[in-house]
Every structure is written in C-alpha cells, then in structure tokens.
Coordinates of C-alpha atoms and ligand atoms in Angstrom, one line a residue:
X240 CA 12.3 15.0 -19.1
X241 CA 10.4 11.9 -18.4
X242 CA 7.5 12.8 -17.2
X243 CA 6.2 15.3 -20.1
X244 CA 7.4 13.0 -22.6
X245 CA 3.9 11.9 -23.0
X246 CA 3.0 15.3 -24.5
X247 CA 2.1 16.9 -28.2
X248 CA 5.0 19.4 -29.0
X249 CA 2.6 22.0 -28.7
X250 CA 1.7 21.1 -25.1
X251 CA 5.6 21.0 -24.3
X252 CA 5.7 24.0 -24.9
X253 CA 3.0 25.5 -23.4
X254 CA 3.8 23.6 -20.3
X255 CA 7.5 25.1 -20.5
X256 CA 6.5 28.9 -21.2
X257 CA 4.6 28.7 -18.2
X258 CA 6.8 26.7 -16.1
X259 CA 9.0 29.4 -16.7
X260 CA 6.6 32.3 -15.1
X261 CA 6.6 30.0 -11.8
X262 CA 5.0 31.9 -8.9
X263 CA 7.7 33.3 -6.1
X264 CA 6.4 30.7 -3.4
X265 CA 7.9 27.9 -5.9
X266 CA 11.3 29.3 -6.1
X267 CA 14.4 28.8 -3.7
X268 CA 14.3 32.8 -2.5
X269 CA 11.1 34.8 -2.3
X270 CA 11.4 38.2 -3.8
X271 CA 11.5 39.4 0.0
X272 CA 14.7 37.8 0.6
X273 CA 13.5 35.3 2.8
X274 CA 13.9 31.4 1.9
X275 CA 11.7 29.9 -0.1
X276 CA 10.8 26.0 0.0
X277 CA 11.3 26.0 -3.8
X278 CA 14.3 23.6 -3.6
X279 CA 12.4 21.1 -1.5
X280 CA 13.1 17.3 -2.2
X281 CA 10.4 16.6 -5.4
X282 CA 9.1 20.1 -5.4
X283 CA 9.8 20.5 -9.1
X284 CA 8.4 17.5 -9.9
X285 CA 5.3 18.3 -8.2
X286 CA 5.1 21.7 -9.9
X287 CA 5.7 19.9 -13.4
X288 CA 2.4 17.9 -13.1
X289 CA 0.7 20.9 -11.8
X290 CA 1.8 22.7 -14.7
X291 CA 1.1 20.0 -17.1
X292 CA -2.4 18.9 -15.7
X293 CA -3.1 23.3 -15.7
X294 CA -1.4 23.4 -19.4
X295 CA -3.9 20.7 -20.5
X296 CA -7.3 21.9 -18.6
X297 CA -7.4 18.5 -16.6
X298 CA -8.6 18.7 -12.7
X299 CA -6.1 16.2 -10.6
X300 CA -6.9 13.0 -10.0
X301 CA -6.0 13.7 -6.4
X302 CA -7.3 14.6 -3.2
X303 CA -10.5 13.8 -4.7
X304 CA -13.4 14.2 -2.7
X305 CA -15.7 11.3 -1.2
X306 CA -19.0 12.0 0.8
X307 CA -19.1 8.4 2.5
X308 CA -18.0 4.9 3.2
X309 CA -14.8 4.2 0.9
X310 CA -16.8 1.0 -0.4
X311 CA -17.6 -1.2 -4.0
X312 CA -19.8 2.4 -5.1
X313 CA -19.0 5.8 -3.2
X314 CA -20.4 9.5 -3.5
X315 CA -18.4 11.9 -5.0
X316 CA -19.3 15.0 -6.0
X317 CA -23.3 14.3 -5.7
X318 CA -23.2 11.4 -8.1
X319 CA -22.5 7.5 -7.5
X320 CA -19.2 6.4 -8.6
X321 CA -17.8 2.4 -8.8
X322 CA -14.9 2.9 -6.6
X323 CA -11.6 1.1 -7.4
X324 CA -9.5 3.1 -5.3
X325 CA -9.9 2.1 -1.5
X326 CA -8.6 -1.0 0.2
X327 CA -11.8 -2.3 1.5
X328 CA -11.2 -5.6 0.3
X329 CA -13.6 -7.4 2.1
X330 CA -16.6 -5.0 2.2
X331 CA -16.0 -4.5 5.8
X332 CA -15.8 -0.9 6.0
X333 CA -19.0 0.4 7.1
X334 CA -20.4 -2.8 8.5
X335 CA -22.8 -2.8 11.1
X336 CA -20.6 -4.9 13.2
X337 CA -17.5 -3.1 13.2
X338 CA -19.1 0.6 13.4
X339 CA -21.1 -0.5 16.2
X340 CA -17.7 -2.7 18.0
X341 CA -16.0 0.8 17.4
X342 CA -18.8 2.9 18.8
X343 CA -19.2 0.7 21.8
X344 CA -14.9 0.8 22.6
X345 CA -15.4 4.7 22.4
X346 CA -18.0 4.7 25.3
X347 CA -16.2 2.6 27.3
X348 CA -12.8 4.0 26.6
X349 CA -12.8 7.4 25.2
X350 CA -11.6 8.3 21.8
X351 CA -8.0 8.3 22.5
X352 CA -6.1 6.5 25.4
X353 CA -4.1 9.6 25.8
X354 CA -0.4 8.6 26.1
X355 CA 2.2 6.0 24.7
X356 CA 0.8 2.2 26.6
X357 CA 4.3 1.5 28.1
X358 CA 4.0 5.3 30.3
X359 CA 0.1 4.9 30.9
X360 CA -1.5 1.9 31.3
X361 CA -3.1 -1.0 29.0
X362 CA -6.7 -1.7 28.1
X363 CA -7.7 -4.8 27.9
X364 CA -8.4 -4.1 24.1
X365 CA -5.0 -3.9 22.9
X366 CA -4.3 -7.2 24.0
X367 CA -7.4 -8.7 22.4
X368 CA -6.5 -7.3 19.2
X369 CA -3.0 -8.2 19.6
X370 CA -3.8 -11.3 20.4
X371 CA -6.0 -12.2 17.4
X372 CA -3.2 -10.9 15.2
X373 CA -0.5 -13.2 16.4
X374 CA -3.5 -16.0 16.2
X375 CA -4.0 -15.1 12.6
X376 CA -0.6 -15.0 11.6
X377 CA 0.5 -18.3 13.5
X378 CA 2.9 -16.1 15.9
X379 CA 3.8 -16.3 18.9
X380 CA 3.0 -12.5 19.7
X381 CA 2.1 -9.3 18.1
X382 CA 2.4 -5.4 18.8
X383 CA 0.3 -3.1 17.5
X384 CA 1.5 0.8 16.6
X385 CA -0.4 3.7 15.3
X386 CA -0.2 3.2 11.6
X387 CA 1.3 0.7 9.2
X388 CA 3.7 3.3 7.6
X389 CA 5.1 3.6 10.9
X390 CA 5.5 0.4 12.3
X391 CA 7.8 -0.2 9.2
X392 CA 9.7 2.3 9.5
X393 CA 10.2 2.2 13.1
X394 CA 10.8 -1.7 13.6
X395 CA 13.4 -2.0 10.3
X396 CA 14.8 1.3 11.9
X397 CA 15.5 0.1 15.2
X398 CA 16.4 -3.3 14.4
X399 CA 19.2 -2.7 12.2
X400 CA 22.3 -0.6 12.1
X401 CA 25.2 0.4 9.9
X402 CA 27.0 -3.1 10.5
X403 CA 24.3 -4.4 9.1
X404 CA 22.9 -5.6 5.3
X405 CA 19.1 -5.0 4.0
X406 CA 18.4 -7.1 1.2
X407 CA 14.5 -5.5 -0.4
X408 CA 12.8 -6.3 -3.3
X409 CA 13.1 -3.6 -5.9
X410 CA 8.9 -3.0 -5.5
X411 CA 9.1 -3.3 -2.0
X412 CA 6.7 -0.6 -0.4
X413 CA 8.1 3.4 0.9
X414 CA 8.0 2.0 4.5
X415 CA 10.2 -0.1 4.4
X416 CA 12.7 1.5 2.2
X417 CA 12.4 4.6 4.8
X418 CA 13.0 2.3 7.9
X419 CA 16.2 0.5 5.8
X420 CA 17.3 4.3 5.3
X421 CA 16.5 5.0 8.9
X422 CA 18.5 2.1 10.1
X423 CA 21.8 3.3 8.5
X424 CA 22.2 -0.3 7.3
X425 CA 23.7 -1.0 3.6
X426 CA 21.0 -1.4 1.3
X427 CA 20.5 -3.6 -1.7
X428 CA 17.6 -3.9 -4.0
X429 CA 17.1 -7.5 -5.9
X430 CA 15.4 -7.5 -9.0
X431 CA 11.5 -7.5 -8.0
X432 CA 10.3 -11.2 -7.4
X433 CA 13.3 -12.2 -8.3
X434 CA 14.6 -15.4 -5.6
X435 CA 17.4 -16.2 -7.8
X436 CA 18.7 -12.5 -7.9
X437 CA 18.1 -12.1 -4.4
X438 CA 20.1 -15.4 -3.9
X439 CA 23.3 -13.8 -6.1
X440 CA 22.7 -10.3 -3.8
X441 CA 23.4 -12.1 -0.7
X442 CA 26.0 -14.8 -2.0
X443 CA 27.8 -11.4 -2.6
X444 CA 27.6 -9.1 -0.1
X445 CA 26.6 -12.2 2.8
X446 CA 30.2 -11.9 4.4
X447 CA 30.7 -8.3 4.4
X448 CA 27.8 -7.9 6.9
X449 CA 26.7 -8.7 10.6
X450 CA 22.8 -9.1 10.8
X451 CA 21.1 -9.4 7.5
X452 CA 17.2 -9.1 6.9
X453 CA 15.2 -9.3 3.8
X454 CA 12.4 -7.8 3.2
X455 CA 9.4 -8.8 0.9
X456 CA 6.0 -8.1 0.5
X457 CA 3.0 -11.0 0.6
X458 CA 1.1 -9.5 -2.1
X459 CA 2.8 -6.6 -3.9
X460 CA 1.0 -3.5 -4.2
X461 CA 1.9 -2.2 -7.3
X462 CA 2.1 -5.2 -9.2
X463 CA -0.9 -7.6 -7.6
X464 CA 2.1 -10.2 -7.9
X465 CA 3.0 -12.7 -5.1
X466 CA 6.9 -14.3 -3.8
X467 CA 7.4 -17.8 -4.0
X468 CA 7.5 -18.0 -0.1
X469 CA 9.3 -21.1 0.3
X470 CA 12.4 -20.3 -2.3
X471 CA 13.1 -17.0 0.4
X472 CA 12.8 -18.7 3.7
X473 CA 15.2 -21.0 2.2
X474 CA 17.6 -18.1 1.1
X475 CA 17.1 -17.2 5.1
X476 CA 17.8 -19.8 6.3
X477 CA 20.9 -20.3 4.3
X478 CA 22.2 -16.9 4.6
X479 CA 21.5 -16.8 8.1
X480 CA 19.4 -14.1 7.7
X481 CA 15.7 -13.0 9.4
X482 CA 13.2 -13.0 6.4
X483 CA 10.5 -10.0 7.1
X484 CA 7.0 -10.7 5.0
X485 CA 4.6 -7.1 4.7
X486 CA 0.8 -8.7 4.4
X487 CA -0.7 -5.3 4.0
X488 CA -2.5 -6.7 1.0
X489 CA -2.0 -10.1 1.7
X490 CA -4.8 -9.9 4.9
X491 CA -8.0 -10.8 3.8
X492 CA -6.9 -11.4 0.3
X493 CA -5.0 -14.7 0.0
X494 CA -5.3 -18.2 0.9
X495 CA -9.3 -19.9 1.1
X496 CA -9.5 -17.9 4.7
X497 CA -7.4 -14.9 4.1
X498 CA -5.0 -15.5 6.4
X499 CA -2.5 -14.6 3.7
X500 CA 0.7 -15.7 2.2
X501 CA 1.6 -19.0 4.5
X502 CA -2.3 -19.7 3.8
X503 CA -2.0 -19.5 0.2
X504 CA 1.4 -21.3 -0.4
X505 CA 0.6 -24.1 2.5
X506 CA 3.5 -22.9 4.6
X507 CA 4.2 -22.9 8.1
X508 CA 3.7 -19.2 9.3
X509 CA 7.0 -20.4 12.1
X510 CA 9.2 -19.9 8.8
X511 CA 9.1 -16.7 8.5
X512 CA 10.6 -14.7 11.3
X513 CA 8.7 -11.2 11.0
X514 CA 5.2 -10.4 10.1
X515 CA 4.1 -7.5 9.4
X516 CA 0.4 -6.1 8.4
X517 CA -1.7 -2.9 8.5
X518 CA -4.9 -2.1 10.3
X519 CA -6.2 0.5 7.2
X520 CA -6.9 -2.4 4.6
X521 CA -9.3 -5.6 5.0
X522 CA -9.7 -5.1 8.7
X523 CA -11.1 -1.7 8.5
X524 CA -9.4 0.6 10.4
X525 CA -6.1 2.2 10.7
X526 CA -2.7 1.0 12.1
X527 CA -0.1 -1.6 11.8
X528 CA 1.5 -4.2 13.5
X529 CA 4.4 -6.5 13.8
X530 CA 3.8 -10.7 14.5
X531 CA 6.6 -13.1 15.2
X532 CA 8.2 -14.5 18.4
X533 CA 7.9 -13.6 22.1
X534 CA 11.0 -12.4 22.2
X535 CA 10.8 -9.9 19.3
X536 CA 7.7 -8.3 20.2
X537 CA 8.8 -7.9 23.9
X538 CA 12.0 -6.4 22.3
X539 CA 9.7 -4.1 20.3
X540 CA 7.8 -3.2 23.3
X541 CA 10.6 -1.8 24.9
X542 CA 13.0 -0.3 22.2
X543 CA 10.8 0.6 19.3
X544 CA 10.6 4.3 19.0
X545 CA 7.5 4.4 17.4
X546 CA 5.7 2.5 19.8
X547 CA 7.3 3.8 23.2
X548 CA 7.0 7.5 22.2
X549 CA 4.0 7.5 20.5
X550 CA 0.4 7.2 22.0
X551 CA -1.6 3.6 22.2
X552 CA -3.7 2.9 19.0
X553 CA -7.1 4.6 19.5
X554 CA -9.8 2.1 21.3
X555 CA -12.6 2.4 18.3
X556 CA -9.5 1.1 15.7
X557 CA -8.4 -1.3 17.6
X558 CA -11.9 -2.6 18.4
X559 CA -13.0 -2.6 14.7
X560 CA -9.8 -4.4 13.6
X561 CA -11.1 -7.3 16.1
X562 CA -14.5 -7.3 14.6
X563 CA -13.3 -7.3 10.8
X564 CA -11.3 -10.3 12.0
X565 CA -13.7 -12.2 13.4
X566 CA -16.4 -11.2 10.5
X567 CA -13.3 -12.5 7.8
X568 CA -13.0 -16.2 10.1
X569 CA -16.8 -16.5 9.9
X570 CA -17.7 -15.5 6.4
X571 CA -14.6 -16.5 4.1
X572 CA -17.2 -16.3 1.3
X573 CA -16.2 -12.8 1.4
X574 CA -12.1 -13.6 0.3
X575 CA -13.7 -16.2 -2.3
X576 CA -15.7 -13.7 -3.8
X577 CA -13.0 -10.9 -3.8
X578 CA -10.7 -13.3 -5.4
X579 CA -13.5 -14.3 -8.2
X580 CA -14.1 -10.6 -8.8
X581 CA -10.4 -10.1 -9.1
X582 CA -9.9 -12.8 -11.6
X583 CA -12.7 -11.5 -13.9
X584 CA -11.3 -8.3 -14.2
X585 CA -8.0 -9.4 -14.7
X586 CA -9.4 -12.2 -17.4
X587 CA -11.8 -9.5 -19.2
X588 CA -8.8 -6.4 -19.3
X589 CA -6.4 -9.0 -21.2
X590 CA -9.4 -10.0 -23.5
X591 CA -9.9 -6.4 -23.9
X592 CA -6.0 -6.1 -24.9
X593 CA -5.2 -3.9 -21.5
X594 CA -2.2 -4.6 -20.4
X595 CA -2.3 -6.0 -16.2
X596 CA 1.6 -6.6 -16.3
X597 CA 2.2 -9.1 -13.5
X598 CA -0.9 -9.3 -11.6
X599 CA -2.3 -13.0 -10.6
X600 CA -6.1 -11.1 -10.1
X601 CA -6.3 -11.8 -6.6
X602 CA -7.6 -8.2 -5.5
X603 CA -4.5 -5.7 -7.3
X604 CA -4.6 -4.9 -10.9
X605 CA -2.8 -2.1 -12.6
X606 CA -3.6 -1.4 -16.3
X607 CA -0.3 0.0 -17.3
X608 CA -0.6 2.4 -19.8
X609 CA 2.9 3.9 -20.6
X610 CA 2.6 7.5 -19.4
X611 CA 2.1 9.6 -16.9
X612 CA 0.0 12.0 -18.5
X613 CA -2.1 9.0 -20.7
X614 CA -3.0 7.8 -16.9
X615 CA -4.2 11.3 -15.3
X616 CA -6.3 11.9 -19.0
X617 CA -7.4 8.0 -18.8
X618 CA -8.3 8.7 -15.0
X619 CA -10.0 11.8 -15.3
X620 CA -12.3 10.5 -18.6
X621 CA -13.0 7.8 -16.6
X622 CA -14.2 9.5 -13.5
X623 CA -16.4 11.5 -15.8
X624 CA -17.7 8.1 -16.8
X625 CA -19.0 6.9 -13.5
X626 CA -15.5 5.3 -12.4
X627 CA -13.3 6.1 -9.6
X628 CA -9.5 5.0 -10.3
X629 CA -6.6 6.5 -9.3
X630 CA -3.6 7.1 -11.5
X631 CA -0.3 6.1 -11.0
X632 CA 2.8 8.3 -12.4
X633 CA 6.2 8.9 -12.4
X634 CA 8.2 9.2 -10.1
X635 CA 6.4 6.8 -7.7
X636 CA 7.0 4.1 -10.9
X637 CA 9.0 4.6 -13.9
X638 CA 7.6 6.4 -17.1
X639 CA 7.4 3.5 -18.9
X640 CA 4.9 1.5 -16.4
X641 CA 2.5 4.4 -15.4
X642 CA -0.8 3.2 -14.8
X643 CA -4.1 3.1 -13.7
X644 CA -4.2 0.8 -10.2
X645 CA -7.7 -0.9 -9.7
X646 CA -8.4 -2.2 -5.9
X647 CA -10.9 -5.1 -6.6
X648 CA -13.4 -5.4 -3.4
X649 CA -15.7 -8.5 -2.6
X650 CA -18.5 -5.3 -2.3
X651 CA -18.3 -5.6 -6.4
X652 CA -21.1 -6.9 -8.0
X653 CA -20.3 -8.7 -11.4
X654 CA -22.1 -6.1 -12.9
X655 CA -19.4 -3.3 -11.8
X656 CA -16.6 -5.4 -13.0
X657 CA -17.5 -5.9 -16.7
X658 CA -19.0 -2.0 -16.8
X659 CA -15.5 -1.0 -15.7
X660 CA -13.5 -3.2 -18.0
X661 CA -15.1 -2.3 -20.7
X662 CA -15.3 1.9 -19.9
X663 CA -11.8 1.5 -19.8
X664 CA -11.0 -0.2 -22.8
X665 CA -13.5 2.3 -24.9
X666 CA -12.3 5.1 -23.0
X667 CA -8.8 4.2 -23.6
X668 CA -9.1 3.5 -27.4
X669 CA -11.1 6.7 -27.8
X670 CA -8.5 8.4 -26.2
X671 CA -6.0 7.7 -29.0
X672 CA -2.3 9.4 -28.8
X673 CA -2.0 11.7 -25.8
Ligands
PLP776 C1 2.9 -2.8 1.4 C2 2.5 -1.7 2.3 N1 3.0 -1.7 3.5 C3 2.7 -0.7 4.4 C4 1.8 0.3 4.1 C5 1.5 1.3 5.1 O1 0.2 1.1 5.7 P1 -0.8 2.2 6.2 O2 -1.4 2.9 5.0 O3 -1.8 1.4 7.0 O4 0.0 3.1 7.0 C6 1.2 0.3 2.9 C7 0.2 1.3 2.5 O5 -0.5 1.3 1.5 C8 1.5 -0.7 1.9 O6 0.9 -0.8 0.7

C-alpha cells in the first residue's frame, strides 16, 4: 500500500486495527440499510490518511486556518507565520490599489452581475479586463469565465470530441486532464517536458486522428520547471495541431515584465494558438480566461458551456485583475524580486542537501522528500516552527516524489527565505526515519 509505506511496523499496524473499526458513514451500506458513500471515487484513500495522521497524533496540514491577507507572513492561529503556501506572487493581494479598484466596481456594479453576460447584458468592465488580457498575452482577444479550473475544463471540453487526439504532458494540471476527459477525445500523456517524447506520441498516433491539440503548461506547478516553447510550436506546426500554453503560474512570474512564457523564451505570443491563465494567482483575484484569435474567443463566446450558462465574473474580480495588471506593467521590480527570492531559496535548499527536483527557482520549489507521511510530519513540525507549507502526497504525485511545495512571493524579505531554508533543513534532519 503506497501510501503507508512510510510507516514504522508498529504504526502499520495501529493504523490497520483501526482502519478496520471504520465508522458506518465510511462503508458502502449504513447499518440502516440505506447506501452509504463509502465506495466513493478516493474515499478510501482519504480515510487512509485520516487514519494514519489520527494513528500518529498529527493535526492535518489541511484546511488550515488563516485570519487575513494570504501574503509573504499571515495569521494563523493568533501567531505570525512565513507563508509559502498562497499564489500571491507579486505581493498584490491586499494592495491598496486593487482593494480599493474592487471596492469602487462593487458600488458601481453590485457584488454580482446576476446572470450569464451572453442572456443579460455587459459592463463595461469585462471588456476592460478582457482587453488587457489579450494585450498582455499578444492576442487578438480574450474571454474571461468564473474560475480557472473551469475555463479549462470547459474550453478543452467543448473544443474537442471523440474523433479527436489530446496530446498532455504527463504533469499537466487536473483541469485540463478533466476537460480532455470531458471532451471524449483519445488521450495521451508524453513523458513530462519531454518535446522529443511528445514528438514520438504524435508521429504515432498523428494519422489516426482528426483535430489534435496539445496541451502544456508555461511554468509547471508541481515541478517549478518550464517547456522549451519553441521545440512545441514546432511539433504544432508540423503535426498540424493547435498548441494550448496554461500561464497560471507563468503571469507575473516569468520573463523581465511577467508577461510569461513568450516573454521569457523571446517568442512571438502569435505562435501559440491558445492561452490560457487564471485570475486567483499574480493578479489577485479569482477566475480564468482563454487568449488567442478573434475567431476563437467569438467561438467561445457562443458555444462554451461554462461561459454561456454560467453567470459573468463578479465586478470587484474583474476590476482587481485590471488593477494587479496595471500595478505588474508599472513596477516589474516586483517579478525581479520574486525571481531573486526564488533563486535563493532554490540555491540555499541544494546547499542544504534538500532535494528541489526540477525546479529553475523562478517562484515554484518542491522539496521532495520521499513520503507521504515524512511530508505531513515535516509540514506539521514546520508549522509549529513559525512556517506555513503545505504538503504534497500521494495520490495527487507518486509515493516516491511526495513533497513539501514552497510558493516564493516578491512580499519575502531575504530574511524569510534563509529562516525557512534553514528550519527545513534542521527540521528535516531532526526528524530522522519516519
Ligand atoms: C496550472 C493550473 N491551471 C489551472 C488552475 C486552476 O486555476 P484556479 O485555481 O484559478 O481555478 C490551476 C490552479 O492551481 C493551476 O495550477
């Protein structure tokens, strides 16, 4: 069982004797005869760490509560904790600016606009943001949907169909892999950041297929690694297939103005045919949103199901998305900062001997530790030390690579990044064999 292999033989079992005395709201049938939701999808592994965390007196590292801005230092349980797990990259969360561009969009247009756009109406402030969005990525257009997860999900959804191939990377984020489910399409996972396995996917399964689409990410989430861009627009282009790039962490974070992946590489944004981004992470508010050509976005207007039957991004979001922008073009000492605070963490972990797998230190870095339960001990010592970090653990990666995943925000001072390097590497080593 791979996710208690991290355990003493004593803890095993403990953790089994009372796995077996599982309450009667975990089980497929509830003594009343009625069913139960026991057999839910991942259920059992749920009640496995429950068990396990219970069996070994930890609290959870999730759901953990915050009593303020998500920022570089937050509140949590009436002490000041350094924060390494929100996506505030930039420090923009909690800006005067952007609280006071969202307060002002709520008096003039209510908290919600009350209905899908294409039923209702427009404001002008859709437009605005969607126009600064295509501007940033270089696109023609952009559309802008209620939440990131969605807007993948419902775009790779709609767009393709059971004729049709889906070429992913194998880290590519739950969004996607749900719309490519969605869709119906055939799916094939490359080896992650792999162009030249991506290459032998398509050279194999090219033919067999009507419209192809590969999907990558900008800045990979897990990993803090990036694509070479230019090796997969060429793979496109000879493929004849759309290339889609997710800049959810690639916003804010790459290239000198944070314009992201094209920035970073010197690429023309026109090569790539989809862009997609969220609203929740350097721009400070919550959302996502598709760039790319007139005709796509018109299309998406019309035909995504996530955007025509779903209401219009709330005014206050879309105006602090605008604002965050606009503070990011006119202070890009914030993305050189985040970078240089990324860096030094990265540099001081490997000094340390942690191990940061791929990461390139531009605002991701996972300390990957091995096991699941090594992470939610490592991440609970840690919190008791003054450091907010969240665990990451099987099955959302593989046994072998769970980790701790540290967000790196320009609101760091130098000061926070060596105290948390070197907690972690103490705490670590003091932790000796889970
Ligand atoms: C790569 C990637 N794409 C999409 C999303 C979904 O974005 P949101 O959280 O804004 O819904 C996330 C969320 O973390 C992500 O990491």
């Amino acid at each position: 069982m791979a996710s208690i292999s991290g355990l003493s033989a004593k803890a095993r079992a403990a953790l089994l004797a009372r796995m077996s005395q599982r309450k009667p709201d975990q089980q497929a049938e509830t003594p009343a005869g009625r069913r139960g939701f026991g057999d839910l999808p991942g259920m059992k592994e749920h009640d496995m760490l429950r068990s396990a965390i219970e069996t070994l007196n930890l609290r959870s590292p999730f759901f953990r509560e915050h009593d303020g801005i998500a920022a570089g230092h937050s509140r949590m349980g009436n002490r000041e904790v350094v924060n390494f797990s929100s996506y505030n990259y930039l420090g923009l969360n909690g800006h005067p600016r952007v609280a006071e561009a969202a307060k002002s969009a709520i008096d003039r247009y209510g908290i919600s606009v009350s209905a899908s756009r294409l039923v209702s109406g427009e404001r002008p402030i859709h437009a605005e943001l969607e126009a600064a969005l295509a501007k940033l990525h270089g696109a023609e257009a952009a559309i802008a949907m209620v939440s990131g997860h969605a807007t993948n999900v419902t775009t790779i959804g709609q767009m393709m169909g059971p004729r049709d191939l889906i070429l992913h990377d194998a880290a590519i984020h739950n969004s996607c892999l749900e719309g490519a489910r969605l869709s119906g399409a055939r799916r094939v996972a490359f080896a992650h950041n792999d162009w030249q396995a991506a290459g032998r996917e398509l050279a194999a399964a090219r033919a067999g297929a009507s419209k192809v689409l590969i999907l990558i990410e900008g800045h990979y989430s897990m990993d803090g690694d990036t694509p070479d861009l230019a090796r997969f627009i060429a793979l496109a282009r000879q493929y004849d297939a759309w290339l889609m790039v997710d800049e959810a962490h690639s916003v804010g974070v790459l290239g000198a103005t944070g314009r992201g992946i094209a920035e970073a590489q010197g690429i023309d944004p026109a090569e790539v045919d989809i862009w997609m981004g969220t609203l929740s992470k350097t721009l400070s508010a919550c959302g996502g949103y598709i760039a790319g050509s007139r005709v796509l976005v018109d299309w998406l207007r019309h035909a995504a199901p996530g955007f025509i039957y779903s209401v219009g991004l709330a005014p206050a979001l879309a105006a602090a998305a605008i604002e965050s922008i606009r503070l990011m073009q006119a202070e890009p000492e914030r993305v050189a900062k985040l970078n240089a605070n990324a860096a030094l963490f990265t540099r001081l972990a490997r000094e340390a001997g942690l191990d940061t797998g791929a990461s390139e230190g531009h605002a991701i870095v996972p300390v990957i530790l091995g096991s699941s339960l090594r992470a939610v001990r490592l991440s609970e010592a840690l919190f008791q030390a003054g450091l907010n970090v969240q665990p990451i653990i099987f099955p959302a990666v593989p046994e072998k690579s769970a980790r701790l995943r540290f967000f790196i925000s320009a609101d760091h001072s130098e000061e926070d990044i060596r105290f948390a390097v070197k907690t972690v590497a103490e705490t670590n080593a003091s932790l000796g064999q889970v």
